[in-house]
Short mmCIF file of C-alpha atoms in Angstrom, two decimals:
data_model
loop_
_atom_site.label_atom_id
_atom_site.label_comp_id
_atom_site.label_asym_id
_atom_site.label_seq_id
_atom_site.Cartn_x
_atom_site.Cartn_y
_atom_site.Cartn_z
CA UNK B 1 0.00 0.00 0.00
CA UNK B 2 1.37 3.39 -0.98
CA UNK B 3 1.80 6.15 1.62
CA UNK B 4 -0.94 8.15 -0.09
CA UNK B 5 -3.41 5.25 0.10
CA UNK B 6 -2.50 4.62 3.75
CA UNK B 7 -3.14 8.27 4.57
CA UNK B 8 -6.49 8.16 2.78
CA UNK B 9 -7.53 5.06 4.73
CA UNK B 10 -6.51 6.71 7.99
CA UNK B 11 -8.63 9.76 7.15
CA UNK B 12 -11.59 7.52 6.38
CA UNK B 13 -11.15 5.79 9.74
CA UNK B 14 -11.21 9.17 11.49
CA UNK B 15 -14.33 10.15 9.55
CA UNK B 16 -15.95 6.88 10.61
CA UNK B 17 -15.18 7.56 14.27
CA UNK B 18 -16.57 11.09 13.96
CA UNK B 19 -19.78 9.78 12.38
CA UNK B 20 -20.25 7.12 15.06
CA UNK B 21 -19.87 9.70 17.83
CA UNK B 22 -22.19 12.06 15.97
CA UNK B 23 -24.83 9.33 15.71
CA UNK B 24 -24.57 8.82 19.46
CA UNK B 25 -25.31 12.52 19.99
CA UNK B 26 -28.38 12.33 17.75
CA UNK B 27 -29.54 9.11 19.44
CA UNK B 28 -29.27 10.96 22.74
CA UNK B 29 -31.59 13.67 21.42
CA UNK B 30 -33.99 10.96 20.25
CA UNK B 31 -33.82 9.42 23.74
CA UNK B 32 -34.94 12.69 25.35
CA UNK B 33 -37.69 13.10 22.74
CA UNK B 34 -38.99 9.61 23.56
CA UNK B 35 -38.90 10.49 27.26
CA UNK B 36 -40.99 13.58 26.48
CA UNK B 37 -43.41 11.44 24.48
CA UNK B 38 -43.97 9.10 27.42
CA UNK B 39 -44.13 12.01 29.87
CA UNK B 40 -46.78 13.99 28.00
CA UNK B 41 -48.59 10.78 27.11
CA UNK B 42 -49.04 10.09 30.83
CA UNK B 43 -51.47 12.98 30.97
CA UNK B 44 -54.00 10.92 29.05
CA UNK B 45 -56.73 9.12 30.94
CA UNK B 46 -55.22 6.50 33.22
CA UNK B 47 -57.15 3.30 33.55
CA UNK B 48 -58.30 2.97 29.95
CA UNK B 49 -57.14 -0.63 29.81
CA UNK B 50 -58.48 -1.35 33.29
CA UNK B 51 -61.90 -0.11 32.25
CA UNK B 52 -61.84 -2.16 29.07
CA UNK B 53 -60.76 -5.28 30.92
CA UNK B 54 -63.38 -4.79 33.62
CA UNK B 55 -66.07 -4.21 31.00
CA UNK B 56 -65.09 -7.31 29.08
CA UNK B 57 -65.04 -9.38 32.27
CA UNK B 58 -68.46 -8.17 33.38
CA UNK B 59 -69.90 -8.68 29.92
CA UNK B 60 -68.50 -12.20 29.76
CA UNK B 61 -70.06 -12.97 33.15
CA UNK B 62 -73.41 -11.70 31.86
CA UNK B 63 -73.07 -13.70 28.64
CA UNK B 64 -72.97 -10.62 26.45
CA UNK B 65 -70.34 -8.82 24.44
CA UNK B 66 -68.71 -5.76 25.97
CA UNK B 67 -70.17 -2.53 24.60
CA UNK B 68 -67.94 -0.83 22.10
CA UNK B 69 -66.87 2.73 22.85
CA UNK B 70 -68.71 5.51 21.10
CA UNK B 71 -67.62 8.78 19.55
CA UNK B 72 -69.73 11.95 19.58
CA UNK B 73 -69.49 14.11 16.46
CA UNK B 74 -70.81 17.67 16.49
CA UNK B 75 -72.42 18.77 13.25
CA UNK B 76 -73.87 22.00 11.94
CA UNK B 77 -76.41 23.83 14.03
CA UNK B 78 -75.14 22.27 17.24
CA UNK B 79 -76.63 18.84 16.50
CA UNK B 80 -74.64 15.83 17.62
CA UNK B 81 -74.47 12.29 16.35
CA UNK B 82 -73.18 9.26 18.20
CA UNK B 83 -71.11 6.87 16.14
CA UNK B 84 -70.20 3.37 17.22
CA UNK B 85 -66.48 2.72 17.25
CA UNK B 86 -65.70 -1.00 17.14
CA UNK B 87 -63.38 -2.22 19.85
CA UNK B 88 -60.14 -3.70 18.55
CA UNK B 89 -59.30 -6.86 20.44
CA UNK B 90 -56.56 -9.41 20.19
CA UNK B 91 -56.41 -13.01 21.34
CA UNK B 92 -53.40 -15.29 21.62
CA UNK B 93 -55.10 -18.49 22.70
CA UNK B 94 -58.44 -19.99 23.56
CA UNK B 95 -59.62 -18.49 26.80
CA UNK B 96 -57.18 -15.58 26.71
CA UNK B 97 -58.22 -12.11 27.80
CA UNK B 98 -59.81 -9.88 25.17
CA UNK B 99 -58.09 -6.56 25.85
CA UNK B 100 -57.69 -3.64 23.45
CA UNK B 101 -54.21 -2.43 22.64
CA UNK B 102 -53.11 0.69 24.48
CA UNK B 103 -52.92 4.06 22.72
CA UNK B 104 -49.11 4.03 22.55
CA UNK B 105 -46.46 6.07 24.29
CA UNK B 106 -48.15 9.34 23.26
CA UNK B 107 -51.28 8.27 25.16
CA UNK B 108 -53.53 9.77 22.52
CA UNK B 109 -52.35 13.31 23.31
CA UNK B 110 -51.40 15.75 20.56
CA UNK B 111 -48.29 16.97 22.36
CA UNK B 112 -47.13 13.45 23.14
CA UNK B 113 -47.60 12.47 19.51
CA UNK B 114 -45.57 15.48 18.40
CA UNK B 115 -42.62 14.48 20.55
CA UNK B 116 -42.99 10.91 19.34
CA UNK B 117 -42.72 12.03 15.72
CA UNK B 118 -39.70 14.13 16.58
CA UNK B 119 -38.12 11.11 18.28
CA UNK B 120 -38.68 8.93 15.21
CA UNK B 121 -37.23 11.61 12.94
CA UNK B 122 -34.14 11.92 15.12
CA UNK B 123 -33.80 8.12 15.25
CA UNK B 124 -33.93 7.95 11.46
CA UNK B 125 -31.30 10.71 11.21
CA UNK B 126 -29.04 8.93 13.71
CA UNK B 127 -29.47 5.70 11.74
CA UNK B 128 -28.30 7.40 8.54
CA UNK B 129 -25.29 8.95 10.29
CA UNK B 130 -24.34 5.66 11.94
CA UNK B 131 -24.77 3.75 8.67
CA UNK B 132 -22.46 6.27 7.01
CA UNK B 133 -19.94 5.61 9.79
CA UNK B 134 -20.09 1.87 9.11
CA UNK B 135 -19.57 2.47 5.38
CA UNK B 136 -16.63 4.79 6.08
CA UNK B 137 -15.11 2.10 8.30
CA UNK B 138 -15.50 -0.44 5.49
CA UNK B 139 -13.81 1.91 3.03
CA UNK B 140 -10.97 2.56 5.44
CA UNK B 141 -10.15 -1.15 5.69
CA UNK B 142 -11.28 -2.03 2.14
CA UNK B 143 -13.27 -5.04 3.31
CA UNK B 144 -16.48 -5.96 5.08
CA UNK B 145 -16.52 -4.02 8.38
CA UNK B 146 -17.04 -7.10 10.55
CA UNK B 147 -13.51 -8.21 11.40
CA UNK B 148 -13.68 -7.52 15.17
CA UNK B 149 -16.16 -6.85 17.95
CA UNK B 150 -16.09 -3.07 17.50
CA UNK B 151 -17.09 -3.33 13.86
CA UNK B 152 -19.66 -6.02 14.63
CA UNK B 153 -21.21 -3.86 17.38
CA UNK B 154 -21.64 -0.69 15.33
CA UNK B 155 -23.12 -2.72 12.49
CA UNK B 156 -25.40 -4.62 14.89
CA UNK B 157 -26.97 -1.46 16.30
CA UNK B 158 -27.34 0.00 12.80
CA UNK B 159 -29.23 -3.08 11.61
CA UNK B 160 -31.43 -3.16 14.74
CA UNK B 161 -32.51 0.45 14.21
CA UNK B 162 -32.96 -0.18 10.49
CA UNK B 163 -35.25 -3.15 11.19
CA UNK B 164 -37.29 -0.99 13.59
CA UNK B 165 -37.66 1.78 11.01
CA UNK B 166 -38.72 -0.74 8.36
CA UNK B 167 -41.46 -2.02 10.67
CA UNK B 168 -42.63 1.55 11.18
CA UNK B 169 -42.58 2.16 7.42
CA UNK B 170 -44.77 -0.94 7.01
CA UNK B 171 -47.31 0.68 9.36
CA UNK B 172 -46.72 -1.82 12.16
CA UNK B 173 -47.64 -0.75 15.69
CA UNK B 174 -44.10 -0.70 17.12
CA UNK B 175 -43.49 2.91 18.13
CA UNK B 176 -43.71 1.81 21.75
CA UNK B 177 -40.35 0.07 21.18
CA UNK B 178 -38.55 3.33 20.40
CA UNK B 179 -37.37 4.27 23.90
CA UNK B 180 -36.06 0.79 24.70
CA UNK B 181 -34.33 0.53 21.33
CA UNK B 182 -32.59 3.91 21.51
CA UNK B 183 -31.48 3.25 25.09
CA UNK B 184 -29.90 -0.09 24.24
CA UNK B 185 -28.32 1.29 21.05
CA UNK B 186 -26.65 4.00 23.11
CA UNK B 187 -25.43 1.33 25.53
CA UNK B 188 -24.14 -0.81 22.65
CA UNK B 189 -22.28 2.08 21.04
CA UNK B 190 -20.93 3.26 24.40
CA UNK B 191 -19.43 -0.18 25.04
CA UNK B 192 -18.12 -0.31 21.47
CA UNK B 193 -16.26 3.00 21.52
CA UNK B 194 -15.06 2.65 25.13
CA UNK B 195 -13.95 -0.97 25.50
CA UNK B 196 -14.18 -2.65 22.10
CA UNK B 197 -12.61 -0.07 19.82
CA UNK B 198 -9.90 -1.42 17.53
CA UNK B 199 -7.88 0.53 14.98
CA UNK B 200 -8.55 -0.24 11.34
CA UNK B 201 -6.58 -3.30 10.31
CA UNK B 202 -6.64 -6.13 7.82
CA UNK B 203 -8.20 -9.51 8.44
CA UNK B 204 -6.43 -12.62 9.59
CA UNK B 205 -5.90 -15.03 6.67
CA UNK B 206 -8.77 -17.35 7.65
CA UNK B 207 -11.28 -14.52 7.19
CA UNK B 208 -10.26 -13.68 3.64
CA UNK B 209 -13.29 -15.24 1.99
CA UNK B 210 -16.54 -14.23 0.34
CA UNK B 211 -18.21 -16.21 3.15
CA UNK B 212 -17.42 -13.27 5.42
CA UNK B 213 -20.07 -11.27 3.58
CA UNK B 214 -22.58 -14.12 3.74
CA UNK B 215 -22.05 -15.71 7.15
CA UNK B 216 -21.32 -12.66 9.30
CA UNK B 217 -23.92 -10.42 7.67
CA UNK B 218 -26.66 -12.95 8.36
CA UNK B 219 -25.41 -13.43 11.94
CA UNK B 220 -25.63 -9.67 12.53
CA UNK B 221 -29.10 -9.44 11.01
CA UNK B 222 -30.37 -12.41 13.02
CA UNK B 223 -29.00 -10.99 16.26
CA UNK B 224 -30.58 -7.59 15.62
CA UNK B 225 -34.00 -9.09 14.89
CA UNK B 226 -33.74 -11.54 17.79
CA UNK B 227 -33.11 -8.49 19.98
CA UNK B 228 -36.37 -6.89 18.83
CA UNK B 229 -38.21 -10.13 19.56
CA UNK B 230 -36.68 -10.33 23.04
CA UNK B 231 -37.73 -6.75 23.78
CA UNK B 232 -41.29 -7.73 22.91
CA UNK B 233 -41.02 -10.74 25.25
CA UNK B 234 -39.82 -8.58 28.16
CA UNK B 235 -42.65 -6.09 27.70
CA UNK B 236 -45.11 -8.97 27.38
CA UNK B 237 -44.13 -10.21 30.85
CA UNK B 238 -44.73 -6.77 32.38
CA UNK B 239 -48.00 -6.22 30.54
CA UNK B 240 -49.29 -9.72 31.32
CA UNK B 241 -48.56 -9.19 35.02
CA UNK B 242 -50.39 -5.86 34.85
CA UNK B 243 -53.46 -7.36 33.16
CA UNK B 244 -53.50 -10.28 35.60
CA UNK B 245 -53.51 -7.91 38.55
CA UNK B 246 -56.37 -5.88 37.08
CA UNK B 247 -58.32 -9.06 36.36
CA UNK B 248 -57.83 -10.16 39.97
CA UNK B 249 -59.23 -6.84 41.19
CA UNK B 250 -55.90 -5.34 42.19
CA UNK B 251 -54.89 -1.72 41.77
CA UNK B 252 -51.43 -1.17 40.26
CA UNK B 253 -49.53 1.99 41.15
CA UNK B 254 -50.21 5.19 39.26
CA UNK B 255 -46.86 5.28 37.45
CA UNK B 256 -47.02 1.60 36.58
CA UNK B 257 -50.55 1.99 35.25
CA UNK B 258 -49.65 5.09 33.27
CA UNK B 259 -46.84 3.25 31.45
CA UNK B 260 -48.27 -0.24 31.00
CA UNK B 261 -51.77 0.81 29.96
CA UNK B 262 -50.29 2.48 26.86
CA UNK B 263 -48.54 -0.65 25.61
CA UNK B 264 -50.18 -3.16 23.27
CA UNK B 265 -52.10 -5.89 25.05
CA UNK B 266 -50.24 -8.90 26.40
CA UNK B 267 -51.74 -11.01 23.61
CA UNK B 268 -50.43 -8.61 20.97
CA UNK B 269 -46.95 -8.51 22.48
CA UNK B 270 -46.89 -12.30 22.76
CA UNK B 271 -47.85 -12.62 19.09
CA UNK B 272 -45.33 -9.94 18.06
CA UNK B 273 -42.43 -11.65 19.80
CA UNK B 274 -43.36 -15.05 18.41
CA UNK B 275 -43.70 -13.84 14.83
CA UNK B 276 -40.40 -11.96 14.93
CA UNK B 277 -38.48 -14.93 16.31
CA UNK B 278 -40.20 -17.40 13.99
CA UNK B 279 -39.48 -15.26 10.94
CA UNK B 280 -35.73 -15.00 11.58
CA UNK B 281 -35.12 -18.53 12.87
CA UNK B 282 -34.70 -20.07 9.36
CA UNK B 283 -32.05 -17.44 8.61
CA UNK B 284 -30.21 -18.34 11.83
CA UNK B 285 -30.26 -21.95 10.67
CA UNK B 286 -28.70 -20.82 7.39
CA UNK B 287 -26.11 -18.81 9.34
CA UNK B 288 -24.88 -21.93 11.12
CA UNK B 289 -24.82 -23.94 7.89
CA UNK B 290 -22.90 -21.17 6.11
CA UNK B 291 -20.41 -21.04 8.99
CA UNK B 292 -19.86 -24.80 8.72
CA UNK B 293 -19.22 -24.55 5.00
CA UNK B 294 -16.78 -21.68 5.56
CA UNK B 295 -15.02 -23.69 8.29
CA UNK B 296 -14.61 -26.53 5.83
CA UNK B 297 -12.96 -24.19 3.33
CA UNK B 298 -10.76 -22.41 5.87
CA UNK B 299 -9.78 -25.18 8.30
CA UNK B 300 -10.51 -28.38 6.47
CA UNK B 301 -13.36 -29.49 8.76
CA UNK B 302 -17.03 -28.51 8.97
CA UNK B 303 -17.37 -28.87 12.74
CA UNK B 304 -14.71 -28.87 15.44
CA UNK B 305 -16.59 -28.10 18.67
CA UNK B 306 -15.03 -24.65 18.83
CA UNK B 307 -16.70 -22.54 21.58
CA UNK B 308 -18.31 -20.24 19.01
CA UNK B 309 -19.66 -23.21 17.07
CA UNK B 310 -20.97 -24.88 20.21
CA UNK B 311 -22.79 -21.81 21.49
CA UNK B 312 -24.20 -20.99 18.07
CA UNK B 313 -25.71 -24.47 18.08
CA UNK B 314 -26.93 -24.06 21.68
CA UNK B 315 -28.64 -20.83 20.63
CA UNK B 316 -30.24 -22.64 17.70
CA UNK B 317 -31.51 -25.40 19.98
CA UNK B 318 -32.90 -22.85 22.46
CA UNK B 319 -34.85 -21.01 19.76
CA UNK B 320 -36.02 -24.31 18.26
CA UNK B 321 -37.33 -25.35 21.69
CA UNK B 322 -39.03 -21.97 22.05
CA UNK B 323 -40.79 -22.23 18.70
CA UNK B 324 -41.87 -25.79 19.45
CA UNK B 325 -43.06 -24.85 22.92
CA UNK B 326 -44.82 -21.75 21.61
CA UNK B 327 -46.74 -23.90 19.15
CA UNK B 328 -47.80 -26.22 21.99
CA UNK B 329 -50.93 -25.14 23.85
CA UNK B 330 -49.47 -25.70 27.29
CA UNK B 331 -46.42 -23.51 26.65
CA UNK B 332 -47.90 -20.26 25.44
CA UNK B 333 -47.55 -17.06 27.38
CA UNK B 334 -45.09 -16.57 30.19
CA UNK B 335 -43.32 -19.93 29.95
CA UNK B 336 -42.65 -19.39 26.25
CA UNK B 337 -41.50 -15.81 26.91
CA UNK B 338 -38.97 -16.99 29.50
CA UNK B 339 -37.66 -19.53 27.01
CA UNK B 340 -37.35 -16.83 24.32
CA UNK B 341 -35.33 -14.64 26.71
CA UNK B 342 -33.10 -17.59 27.60
CA UNK B 343 -32.45 -18.18 23.90
CA UNK B 344 -31.49 -14.53 23.35
CA UNK B 345 -29.28 -14.67 26.46
CA UNK B 346 -27.46 -17.55 24.77
CA UNK B 347 -26.96 -15.35 21.72
CA UNK B 348 -25.57 -12.51 23.87
CA UNK B 349 -23.22 -14.89 25.68
CA UNK B 350 -22.09 -16.26 22.33
CA UNK B 351 -21.18 -12.73 21.31
CA UNK B 352 -19.66 -11.15 24.43
CA UNK B 353 -18.78 -14.09 26.65
CA UNK B 354 -17.33 -16.45 24.05
CA UNK B 355 -15.46 -13.71 22.20
CA UNK B 356 -13.86 -12.17 25.29
CA UNK B 357 -13.59 -14.96 27.88
CA UNK B 358 -13.06 -18.09 25.80
CA UNK B 359 -10.40 -18.84 23.22
CA UNK B 360 -10.76 -20.68 19.96
CA UNK B 361 -10.52 -20.35 16.22
CA UNK B 362 -13.14 -17.58 16.32
CA UNK B 363 -11.09 -15.37 18.68
CA UNK B 364 -11.23 -12.23 16.56
CA UNK B 365 -12.55 -9.86 19.23
CA UNK B 366 -9.60 -7.50 18.88
CA UNK B 367 -9.79 -6.52 22.57
#
């Protein structure tokens, strides 16, 4: 490499670092905007879900359907008309609660919705800046930017945010995920730039393969989507506990009610988490197969019980058990959610724990 080319690559690396730090600043602004969305949304009527659940329970006891909410519309001359607004319900299993989804973080308030839109705009801007930082890193090393944990981490958070924005663009009800996502992205980037940062460098010989683009890119995408599914599982557990307490006649605290009543129903969150995990599981299967093929090309064997290989397989087994259990009537709900979180914990350990604490042929952490 000529001195001029080396200097150009060094400048690109500096630009990448600047863009990553800039994206963190914009994500921080998005974080505060999401906080404002939840704060102003709390001024909406508390107990909306409790009232709906109580109405559904009483109606079920009486053998009748719960009355749907109505909307009054004022026309010309002061006359009013009452329109029936059908109640949107979700159901995850036979006998499950019929509870309407909450109004979202904005709580149905205009001001909350405004801050929510600002938060999404800032998140999209931060995503573009971070993606530019990943591209600049790739140009600085003239290869796929996934040769060490720092590069993997900045790409992982970029893909996670990108998947979230795609779901929003498809008109899916996922804006409630924004605060959790931005918070964890900031944590991921903070760890990356503080403890995982590695100067731009070339790959070890074993990684010089087109399989790097195939195997590692799918691993990053799977991890990012698994993360979104795990976030849905966590929120499901909180929301299910909240609905159970209301159904039992309990009275949750004001703050807890204000937050949890705005989330989708437990049934919706359960279905969301299951569909996300089920959709990406075949790709995770392909990731393991692609890694085995690459291992055969690089090391002359398809499987060698390397720690990374073992824990990738353990993760696969955990998600396979989750999907099987989730499809079994007796393992819906909380049990399945715990299993989904265990599976994602295996993925996290495979990334951080195996890379940093264990040694093997996949020891490319760079830290």
